XYZ file of C-alpha atoms in Angstrom:
554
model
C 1.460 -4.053 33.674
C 4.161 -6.271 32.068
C 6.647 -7.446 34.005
C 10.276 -5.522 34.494
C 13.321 -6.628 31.619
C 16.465 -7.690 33.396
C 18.856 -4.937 34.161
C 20.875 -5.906 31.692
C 19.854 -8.358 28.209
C 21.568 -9.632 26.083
C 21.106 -10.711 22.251
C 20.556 -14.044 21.037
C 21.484 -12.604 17.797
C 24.303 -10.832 17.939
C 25.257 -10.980 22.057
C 25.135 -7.788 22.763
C 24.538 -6.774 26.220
C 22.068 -4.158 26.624
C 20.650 -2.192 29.595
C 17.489 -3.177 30.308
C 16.051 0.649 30.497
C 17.320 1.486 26.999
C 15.940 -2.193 26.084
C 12.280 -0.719 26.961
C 13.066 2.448 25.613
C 13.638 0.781 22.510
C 10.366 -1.243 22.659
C 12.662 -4.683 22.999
C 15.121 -4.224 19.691
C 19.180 -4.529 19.455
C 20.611 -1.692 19.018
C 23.537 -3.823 17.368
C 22.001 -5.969 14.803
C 18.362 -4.759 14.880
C 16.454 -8.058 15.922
C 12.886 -7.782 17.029
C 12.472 -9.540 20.043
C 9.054 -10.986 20.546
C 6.564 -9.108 22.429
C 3.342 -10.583 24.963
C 0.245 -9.427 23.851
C -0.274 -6.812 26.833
C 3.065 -5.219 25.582
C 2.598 -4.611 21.572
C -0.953 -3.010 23.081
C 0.939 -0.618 25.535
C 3.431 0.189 22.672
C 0.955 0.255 19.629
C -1.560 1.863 21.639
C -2.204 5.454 23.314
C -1.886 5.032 26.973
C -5.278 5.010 28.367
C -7.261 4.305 25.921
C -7.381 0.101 25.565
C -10.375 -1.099 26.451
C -10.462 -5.033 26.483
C -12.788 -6.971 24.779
C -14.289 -9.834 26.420
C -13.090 -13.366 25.452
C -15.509 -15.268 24.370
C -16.441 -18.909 25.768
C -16.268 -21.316 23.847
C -16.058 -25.566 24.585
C -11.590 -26.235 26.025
C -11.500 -29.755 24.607
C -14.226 -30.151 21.900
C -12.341 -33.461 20.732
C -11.046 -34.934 24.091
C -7.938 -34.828 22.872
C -4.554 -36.369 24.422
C -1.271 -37.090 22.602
C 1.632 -37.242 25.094
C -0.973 -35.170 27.691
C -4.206 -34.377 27.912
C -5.440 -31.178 25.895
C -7.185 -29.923 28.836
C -3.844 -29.937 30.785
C -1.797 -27.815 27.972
C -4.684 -25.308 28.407
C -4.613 -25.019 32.472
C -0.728 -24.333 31.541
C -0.697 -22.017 29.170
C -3.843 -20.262 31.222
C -1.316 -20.192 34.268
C 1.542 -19.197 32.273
C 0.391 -16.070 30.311
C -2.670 -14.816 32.522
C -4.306 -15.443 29.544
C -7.647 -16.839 28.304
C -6.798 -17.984 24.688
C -3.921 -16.973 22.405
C -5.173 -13.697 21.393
C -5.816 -10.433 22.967
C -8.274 -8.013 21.613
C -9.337 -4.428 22.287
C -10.746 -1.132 21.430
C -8.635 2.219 21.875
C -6.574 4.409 19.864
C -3.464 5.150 17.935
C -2.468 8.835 18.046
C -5.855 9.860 18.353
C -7.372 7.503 15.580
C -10.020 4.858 17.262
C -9.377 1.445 16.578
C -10.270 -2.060 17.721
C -7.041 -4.316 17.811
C -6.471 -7.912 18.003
C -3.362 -8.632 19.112
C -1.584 -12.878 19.405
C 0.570 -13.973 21.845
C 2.911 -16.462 21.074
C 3.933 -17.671 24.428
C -0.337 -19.344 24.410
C 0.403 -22.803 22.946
C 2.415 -20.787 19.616
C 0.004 -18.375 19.194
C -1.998 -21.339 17.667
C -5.797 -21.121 16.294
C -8.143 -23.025 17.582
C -12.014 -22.238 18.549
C -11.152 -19.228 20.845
C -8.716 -17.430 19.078
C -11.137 -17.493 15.897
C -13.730 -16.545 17.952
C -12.232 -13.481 19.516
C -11.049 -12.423 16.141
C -14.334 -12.751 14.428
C -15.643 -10.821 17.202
C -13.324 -8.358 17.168
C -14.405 -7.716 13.287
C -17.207 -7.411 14.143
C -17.100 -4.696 16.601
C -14.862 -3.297 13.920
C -17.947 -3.313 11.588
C -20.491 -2.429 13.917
C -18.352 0.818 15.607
C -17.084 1.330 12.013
C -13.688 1.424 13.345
C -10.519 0.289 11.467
C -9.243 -3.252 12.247
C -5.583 -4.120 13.346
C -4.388 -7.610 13.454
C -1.217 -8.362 14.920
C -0.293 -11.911 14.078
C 2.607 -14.221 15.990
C 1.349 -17.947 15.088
C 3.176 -21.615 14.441
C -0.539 -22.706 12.824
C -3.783 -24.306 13.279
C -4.028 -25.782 16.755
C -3.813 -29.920 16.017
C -5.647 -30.509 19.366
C -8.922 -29.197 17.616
C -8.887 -31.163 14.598
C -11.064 -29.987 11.736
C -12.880 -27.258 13.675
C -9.776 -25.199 14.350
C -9.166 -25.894 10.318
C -12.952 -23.834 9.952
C -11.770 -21.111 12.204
C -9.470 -19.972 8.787
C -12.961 -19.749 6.831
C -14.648 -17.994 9.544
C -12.069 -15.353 10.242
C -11.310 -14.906 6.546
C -15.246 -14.866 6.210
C -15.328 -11.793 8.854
C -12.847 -10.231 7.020
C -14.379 -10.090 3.735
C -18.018 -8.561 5.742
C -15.492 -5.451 6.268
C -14.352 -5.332 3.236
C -18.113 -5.252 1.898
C -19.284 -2.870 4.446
C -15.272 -0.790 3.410
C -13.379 -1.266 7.216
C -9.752 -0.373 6.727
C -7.926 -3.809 7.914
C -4.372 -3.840 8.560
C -2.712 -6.799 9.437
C 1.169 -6.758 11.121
C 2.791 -9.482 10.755
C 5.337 -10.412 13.665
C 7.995 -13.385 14.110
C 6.951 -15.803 12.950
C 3.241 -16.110 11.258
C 2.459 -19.705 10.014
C 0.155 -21.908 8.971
C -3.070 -20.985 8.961
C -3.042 -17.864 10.540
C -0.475 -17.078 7.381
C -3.290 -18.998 5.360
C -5.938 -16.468 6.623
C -6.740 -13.008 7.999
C -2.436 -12.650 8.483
C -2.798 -12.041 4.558
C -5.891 -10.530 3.915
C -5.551 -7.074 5.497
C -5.936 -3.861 3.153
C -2.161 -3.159 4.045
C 0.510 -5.899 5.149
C 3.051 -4.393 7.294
C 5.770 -6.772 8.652
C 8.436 -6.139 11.266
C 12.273 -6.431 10.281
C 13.038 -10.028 9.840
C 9.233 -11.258 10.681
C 9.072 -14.780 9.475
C 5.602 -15.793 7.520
C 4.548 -18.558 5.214
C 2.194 -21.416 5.009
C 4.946 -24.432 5.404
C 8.058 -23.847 7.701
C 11.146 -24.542 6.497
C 12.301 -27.969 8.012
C 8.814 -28.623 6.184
C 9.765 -27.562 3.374
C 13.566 -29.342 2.951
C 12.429 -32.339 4.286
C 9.917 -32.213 1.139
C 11.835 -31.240 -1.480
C 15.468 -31.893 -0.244
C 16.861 -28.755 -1.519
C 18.362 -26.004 0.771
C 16.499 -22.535 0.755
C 17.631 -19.348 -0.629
C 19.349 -17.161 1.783
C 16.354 -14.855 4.117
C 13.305 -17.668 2.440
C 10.145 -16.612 4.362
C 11.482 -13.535 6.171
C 10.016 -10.228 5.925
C 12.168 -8.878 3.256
C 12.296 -11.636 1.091
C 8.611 -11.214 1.057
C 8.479 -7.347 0.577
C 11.037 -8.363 -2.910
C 8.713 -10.577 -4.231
C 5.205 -8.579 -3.668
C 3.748 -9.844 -0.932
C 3.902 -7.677 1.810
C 3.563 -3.526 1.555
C 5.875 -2.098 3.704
C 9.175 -3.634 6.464
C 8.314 -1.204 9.388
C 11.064 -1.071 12.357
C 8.994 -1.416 15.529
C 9.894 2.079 16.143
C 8.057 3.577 13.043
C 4.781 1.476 13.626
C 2.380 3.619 15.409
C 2.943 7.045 13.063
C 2.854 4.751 10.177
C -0.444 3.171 11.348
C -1.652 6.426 11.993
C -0.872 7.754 8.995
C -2.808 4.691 7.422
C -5.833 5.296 9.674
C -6.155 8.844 8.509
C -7.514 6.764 5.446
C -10.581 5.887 7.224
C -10.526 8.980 10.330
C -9.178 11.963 9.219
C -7.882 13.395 12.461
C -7.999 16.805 11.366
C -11.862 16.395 9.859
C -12.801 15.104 13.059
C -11.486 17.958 15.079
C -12.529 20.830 12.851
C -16.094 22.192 12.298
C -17.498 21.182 8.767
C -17.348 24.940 7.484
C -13.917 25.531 8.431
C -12.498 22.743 6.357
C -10.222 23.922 3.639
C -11.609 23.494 0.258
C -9.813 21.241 -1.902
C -8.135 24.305 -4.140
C -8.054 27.913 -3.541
C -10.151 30.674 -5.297
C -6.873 31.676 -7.338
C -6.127 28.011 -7.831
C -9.525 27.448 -9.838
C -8.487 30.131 -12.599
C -4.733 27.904 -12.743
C -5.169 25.404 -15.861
C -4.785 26.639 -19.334
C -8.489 25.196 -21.087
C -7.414 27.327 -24.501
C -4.293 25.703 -26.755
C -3.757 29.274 -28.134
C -2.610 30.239 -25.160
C -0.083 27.795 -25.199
C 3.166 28.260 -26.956
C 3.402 26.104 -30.300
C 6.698 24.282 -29.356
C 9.426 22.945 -32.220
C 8.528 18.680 -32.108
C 12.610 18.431 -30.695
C 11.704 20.734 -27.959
C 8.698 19.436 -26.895
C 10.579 15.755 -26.512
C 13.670 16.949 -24.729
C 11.619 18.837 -21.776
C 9.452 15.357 -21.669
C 12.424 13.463 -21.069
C 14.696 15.697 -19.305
C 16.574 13.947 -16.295
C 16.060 16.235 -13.839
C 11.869 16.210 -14.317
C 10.147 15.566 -10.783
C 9.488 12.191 -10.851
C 6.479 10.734 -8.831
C 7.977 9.869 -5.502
C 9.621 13.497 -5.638
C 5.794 15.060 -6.154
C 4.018 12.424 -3.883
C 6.327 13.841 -1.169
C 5.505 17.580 -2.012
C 2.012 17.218 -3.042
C 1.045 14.903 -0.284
C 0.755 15.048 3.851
C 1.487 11.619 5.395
C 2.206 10.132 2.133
C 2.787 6.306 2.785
C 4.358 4.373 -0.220
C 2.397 0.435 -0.434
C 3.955 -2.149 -2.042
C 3.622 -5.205 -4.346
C 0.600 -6.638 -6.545
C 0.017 -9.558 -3.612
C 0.805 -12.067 -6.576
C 3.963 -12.358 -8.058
C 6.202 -9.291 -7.542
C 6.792 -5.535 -6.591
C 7.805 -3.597 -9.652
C 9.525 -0.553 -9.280
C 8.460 1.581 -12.266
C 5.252 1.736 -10.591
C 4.964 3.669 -7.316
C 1.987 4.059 -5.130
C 0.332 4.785 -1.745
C -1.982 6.918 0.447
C -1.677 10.253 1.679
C -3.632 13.638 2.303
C -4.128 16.158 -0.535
C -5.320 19.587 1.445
C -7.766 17.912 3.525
C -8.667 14.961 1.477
C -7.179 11.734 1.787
C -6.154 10.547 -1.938
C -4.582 7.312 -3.293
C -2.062 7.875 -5.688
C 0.027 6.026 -8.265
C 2.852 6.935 -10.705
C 5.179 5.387 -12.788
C 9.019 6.040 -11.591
C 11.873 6.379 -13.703
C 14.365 7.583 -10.519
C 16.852 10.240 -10.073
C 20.667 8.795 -11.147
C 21.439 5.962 -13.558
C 21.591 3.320 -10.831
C 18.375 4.018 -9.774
C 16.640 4.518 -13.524
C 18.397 1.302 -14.460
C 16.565 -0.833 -11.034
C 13.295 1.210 -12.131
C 13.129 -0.162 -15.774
C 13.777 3.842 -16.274
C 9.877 4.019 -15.822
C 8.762 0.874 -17.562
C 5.961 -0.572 -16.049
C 6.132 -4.798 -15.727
C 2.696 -6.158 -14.951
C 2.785 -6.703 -11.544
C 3.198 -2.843 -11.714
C -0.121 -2.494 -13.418
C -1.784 -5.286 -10.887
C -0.476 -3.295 -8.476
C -2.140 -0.187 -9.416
C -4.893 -1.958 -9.550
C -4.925 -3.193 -5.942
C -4.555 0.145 -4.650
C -7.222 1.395 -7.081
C -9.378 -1.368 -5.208
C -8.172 -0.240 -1.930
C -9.862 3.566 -2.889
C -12.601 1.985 -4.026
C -13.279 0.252 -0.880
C -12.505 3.236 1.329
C -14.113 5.938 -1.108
C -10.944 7.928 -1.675
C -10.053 9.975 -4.874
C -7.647 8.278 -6.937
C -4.630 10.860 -8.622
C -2.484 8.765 -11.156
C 1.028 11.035 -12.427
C 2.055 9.464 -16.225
C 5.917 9.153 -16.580
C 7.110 6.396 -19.062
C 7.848 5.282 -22.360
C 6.032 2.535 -22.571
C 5.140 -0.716 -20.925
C 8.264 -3.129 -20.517
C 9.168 -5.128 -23.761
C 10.303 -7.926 -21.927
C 10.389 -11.532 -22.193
C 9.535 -11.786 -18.123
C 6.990 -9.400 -18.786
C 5.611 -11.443 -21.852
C 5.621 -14.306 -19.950
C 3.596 -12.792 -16.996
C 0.754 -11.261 -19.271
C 1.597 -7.546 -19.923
C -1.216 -7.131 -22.341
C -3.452 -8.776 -20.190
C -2.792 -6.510 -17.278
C -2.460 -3.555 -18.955
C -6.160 -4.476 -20.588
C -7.385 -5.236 -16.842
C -6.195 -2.045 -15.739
C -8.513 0.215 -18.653
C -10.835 -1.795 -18.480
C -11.113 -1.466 -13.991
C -10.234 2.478 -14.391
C -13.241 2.411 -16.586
C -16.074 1.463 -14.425
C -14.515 3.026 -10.816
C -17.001 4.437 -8.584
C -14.124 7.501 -7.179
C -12.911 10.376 -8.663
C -9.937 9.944 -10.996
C -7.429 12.511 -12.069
C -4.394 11.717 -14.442
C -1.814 14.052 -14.863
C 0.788 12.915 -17.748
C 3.785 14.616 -15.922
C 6.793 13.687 -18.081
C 6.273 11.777 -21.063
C 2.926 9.437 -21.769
C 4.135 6.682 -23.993
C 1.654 4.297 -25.645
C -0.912 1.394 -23.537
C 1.839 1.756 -20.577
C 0.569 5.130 -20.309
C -3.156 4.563 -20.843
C -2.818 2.017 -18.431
C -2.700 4.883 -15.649
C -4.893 7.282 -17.619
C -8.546 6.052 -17.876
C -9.990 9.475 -15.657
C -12.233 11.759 -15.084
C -10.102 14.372 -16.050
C -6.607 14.072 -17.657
C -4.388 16.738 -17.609
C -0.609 16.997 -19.100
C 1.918 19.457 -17.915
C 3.090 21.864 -20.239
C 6.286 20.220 -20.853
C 4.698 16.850 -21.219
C 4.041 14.532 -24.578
C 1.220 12.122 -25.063
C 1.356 9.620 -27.847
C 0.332 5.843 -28.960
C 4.336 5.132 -29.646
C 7.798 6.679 -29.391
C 8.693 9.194 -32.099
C 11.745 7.312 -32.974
C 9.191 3.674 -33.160
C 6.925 5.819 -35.544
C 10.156 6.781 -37.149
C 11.443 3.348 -37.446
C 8.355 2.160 -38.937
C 7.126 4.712 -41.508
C 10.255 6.622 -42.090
C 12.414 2.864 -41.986
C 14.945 5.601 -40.337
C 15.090 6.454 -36.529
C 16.621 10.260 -37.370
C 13.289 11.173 -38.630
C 12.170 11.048 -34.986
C 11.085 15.119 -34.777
C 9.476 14.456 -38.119
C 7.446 11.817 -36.808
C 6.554 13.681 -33.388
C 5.195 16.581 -35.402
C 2.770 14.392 -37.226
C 2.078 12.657 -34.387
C 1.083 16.243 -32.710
C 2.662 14.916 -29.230
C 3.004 17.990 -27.067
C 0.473 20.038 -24.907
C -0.414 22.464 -26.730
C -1.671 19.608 -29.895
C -3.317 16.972 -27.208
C -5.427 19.674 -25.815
C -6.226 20.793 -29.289
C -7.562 17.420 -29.817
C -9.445 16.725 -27.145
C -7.239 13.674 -25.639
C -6.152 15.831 -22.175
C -8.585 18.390 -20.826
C -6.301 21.053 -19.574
C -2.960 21.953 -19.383
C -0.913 22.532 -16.241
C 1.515 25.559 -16.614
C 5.088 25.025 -15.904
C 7.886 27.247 -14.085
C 9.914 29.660 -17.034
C 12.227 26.867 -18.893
C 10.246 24.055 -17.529
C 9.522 21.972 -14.569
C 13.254 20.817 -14.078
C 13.907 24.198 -13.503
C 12.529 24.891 -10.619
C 11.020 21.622 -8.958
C 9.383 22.955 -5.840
C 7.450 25.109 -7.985
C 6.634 22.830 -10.641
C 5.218 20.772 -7.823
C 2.879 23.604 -5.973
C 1.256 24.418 -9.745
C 0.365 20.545 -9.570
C -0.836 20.541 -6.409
C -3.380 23.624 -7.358
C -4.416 21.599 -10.155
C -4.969 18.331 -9.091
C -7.071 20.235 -6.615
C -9.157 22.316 -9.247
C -9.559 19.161 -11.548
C -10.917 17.450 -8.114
C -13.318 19.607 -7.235
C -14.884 19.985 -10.414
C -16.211 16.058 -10.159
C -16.049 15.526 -6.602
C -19.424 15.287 -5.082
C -21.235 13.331 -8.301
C -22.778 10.219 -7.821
C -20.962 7.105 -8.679
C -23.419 6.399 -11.226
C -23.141 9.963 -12.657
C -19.405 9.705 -12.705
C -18.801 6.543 -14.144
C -21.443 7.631 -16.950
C -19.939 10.546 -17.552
C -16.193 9.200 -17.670
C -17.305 6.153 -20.546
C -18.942 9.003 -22.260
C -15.458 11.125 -22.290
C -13.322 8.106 -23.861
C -16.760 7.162 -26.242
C -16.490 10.563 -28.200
C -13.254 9.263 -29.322
């Protein structure tokens, strides 16, 4: 066991003097400001994991001073201490066990050993502990608390970032959820390697992570940093991280994650009582015959596509989806907000889904490009489209935007290029893929999403390769010719199915879906779960075939 907090603690942060009971209770946070204190390695394994059910791994043996290396001491010496001071082997603890039922193996670094740095043993134990990951098929967590390499080894603690990020990659091959949680601070080359390279990046409120620190970094360049450089947030703004977790939302979140790979509910249930992924009256749901659609005035049809008070994706994810966990950022340059996606259980079946998001109020339409899609929207699609490659999960994309963003950021970042990518990857993937244009489907930002097995609009959707007032504009010179232009342009439901470009047609509540939400979202639940079933099972092969040969006819 750990040993007793203080009766009372008090911030570093803030001063606040806290009980040491209510400390623990808290699992070591201020209740003022928030700060994370750091945690031993025994302790974020008796909070992360269920009691009872960590079984250590045993740390390997590997050569203390391969260099004979002294600066101001002996190497050999700094080990003894660090051995004496943490009851520790090496910098890293790692173990098998479960969170909330879901069987993991963990590796877990302590930051007290030497800084958490990485030399021979602590690679060792976490190549190891990938591959018991790999051999018990188990998801891998890595919780990460690092100032670096460890200097003392020279070079070979250098190769330890090859041979961890090495191990990783065999899980990625052999599709091993990996989750890596970043805690204050990750460095160096732990930041270099496997901190970075986990399916899903969680970080804890104010974690601090890069490759250089800071006083690195000014003394380099002589310039002062922005204001939170390196922290957790900062990071989460700009891409690089999924999702800031407070220490007291980690385990459901991981679980929810896990249920990627182990399904709790498949696991406990019999094969033949699993639900089927849409209901006997659910399979007779989506309209296959235009005629028995309603032919709509062109006006009509665009003012139920655009109405305000449409679902929007987040709104259905939440509905549609059990355990739905938003991930963020394309891991490259940004996280764009018009794009939305994550994981989350559909009936029994765990699904990936991605949207574009135009938001509820002005404020929040206006910080979500009111739905357009920048590219490191459509590069993040594609990562999570990766993701549900690697773990074999459905993919369900919901189409909601005018367009791609005209922009000269956007421009200057390669929209066509990703948006190409993006048809191009949807294409050739080896899942299931449903599209459902939701709200309005406007141009290569739309396609961009809509590269499926099936695609399916909503009866108050419209579908088209431009905006009825850019046709307008164009070939009429005159933007009030916009319901002229949407009528030639044969936009709505009823037309697209009538053509061939969507396959069905999802009803929508009397007066449309912004009448009665809740509804609006249970009819696309039953249809995302018909359209499903009808190619789940097929080989990849077969699927992929079959999808190029859907978008060849054209």
């Amino acid at each position: 066991m750990t040993a007793p907090t203080a009766v009372w603690t008090r911030c570093p942060q803030c001063s606040e003097l806290i009980y040491g009971g209510r400390y623990e209770r808290i699992l070591r946070t201020c209740p003022g400001c928030g700060r994370h204190d750091r945690l031993t390695a025994e302790q974020r394994v008796e909070q992360l994991l269920d009691e009872g059910s960590a079984e250590p791994l045993a740390p390997p043996r590997v050569p203390d001073d391969p260099l004979g290396f002294t600066d101001s001491r002996p190497y050999v010496e700094r080990l003894r201490e660090a051995r004496a001071e943490t009851g520790m082997t090496d910098a890293v603890l790692c173990v098998t066990g479960e969170v909330i039922g879901r069987p993991v193996v963990a590796a877990v670094m302590d930051f007290r050993f030497m800084g958490g740095s990485l030399g021979g043993g602590v690679g060792e134990a976490i190549t190891r502990a990938a591959e018991t990951a790999l051999r018990l098929r188990r998801p891998l967590i890595i919780v990460t608390a690092s100032g670096g390499a460890r200097m003392q080894e020279g070079a070979l603690a250098l190769m330890q970032m090859a041979k961890t990020s090495q191990a990783l990659a065999e899980l990625d091959e052999a599709g091993i959820l990996t989750i890596s949680l970043i805690s204050d601070p990750t460095y160096g080359g732990v930041a270099a390697s496997y901190a970075t390279l986990g399916d899903v990046i969680l970080a804890e409120p104010g974690a601090r992570v890069g490759f250089a620190g800071p006083r690195v970094i000014r003394q380099t360049i002589q310039a002062d940093l922005p204001e939170g450089f390196q922290t957790a947030e900062f990071l989460l703004a700009r891409g690089l991280v999924d999702a800031v977790v407070p220490r007291t939302a980690l385990r459901t979140t991981i679980a929810d994650l896990l249920e990627s790979q182990h399904p709790v509910r498949a696991r406990k249930q019999a094969p033949a009582a699993a639900e089927p992924p849409a209901t006997a009256t659910a399979r007779t749901l989506l309209i296959r015959d235009p005629a028995l659609l309603p032919d709509l005035d062109p006006e009509q049809v665009i003012k139920a596509a655009r109405h305000e008070d449409r679902p929007n994706t987040l709104e259905y994810a939440n509905q549609l989806l059990d355990g739905f966990q938003e991930l963020r950022g394309d891991r490259l340059t940004g996280d764009c907000p018009a794009v939305v996606g994550g994981v989350g259980r559909l009936g029994d079946r765990q699904v990936v889904l991605i949207g574009h998001q135009k938001g509820r109020d002005t404020a929040e339409r206006v910080r979500r490009n009111f739905g357009m899609a920048l590219p490191e929207g459509y590069r993040k699609a594609a990562r999570l489209m990766r993701l549900a490659v690697k773990l074999g999960l459905p993919i369900l994309t919901l189409v909601d935007t005018p367009g791609a963003h005209p922009g000269i950021g956007a421009e200057e970042r390669g929209q066509a290029w990703a948006i190409a990518e993006n048809i191009r990857l949807m294409s050739g993937l080896p899942v299931p893929v449903i599209a459902a244009i939701t709200g309005e489907g406007g141009s290569g930002g739309a396609l961009a999403l809509a590269v499926a097995d099936r695609v399916l609009a909503c009866a108050g959707a419209m579908y088209s390769v431009i905006s009825p007032e850019g046709c307008a504009a164009i070939l009429w010179k005159d933007q009030s010719a916009a319901p002229r232009a949407a009528a030639a342009l044969q936009i709505g439901a009823r037309d697209l199915l009538g053509n061939g470009i969507v396959d069905a047609v999802v009803p929508e509540p009397d007066g449309g879906a912004h009448h009665d939400p809740s509804q609006a979202a249970e009819l696309l639940r039953a249809a995302l779960g018909e359209a499903l079933a009808e190619v789940s099972g097929l080989p990849p092969a077969e699927l992929v075939a079959r999808r190029r040969r859907r978008f060849r006819r054209y």
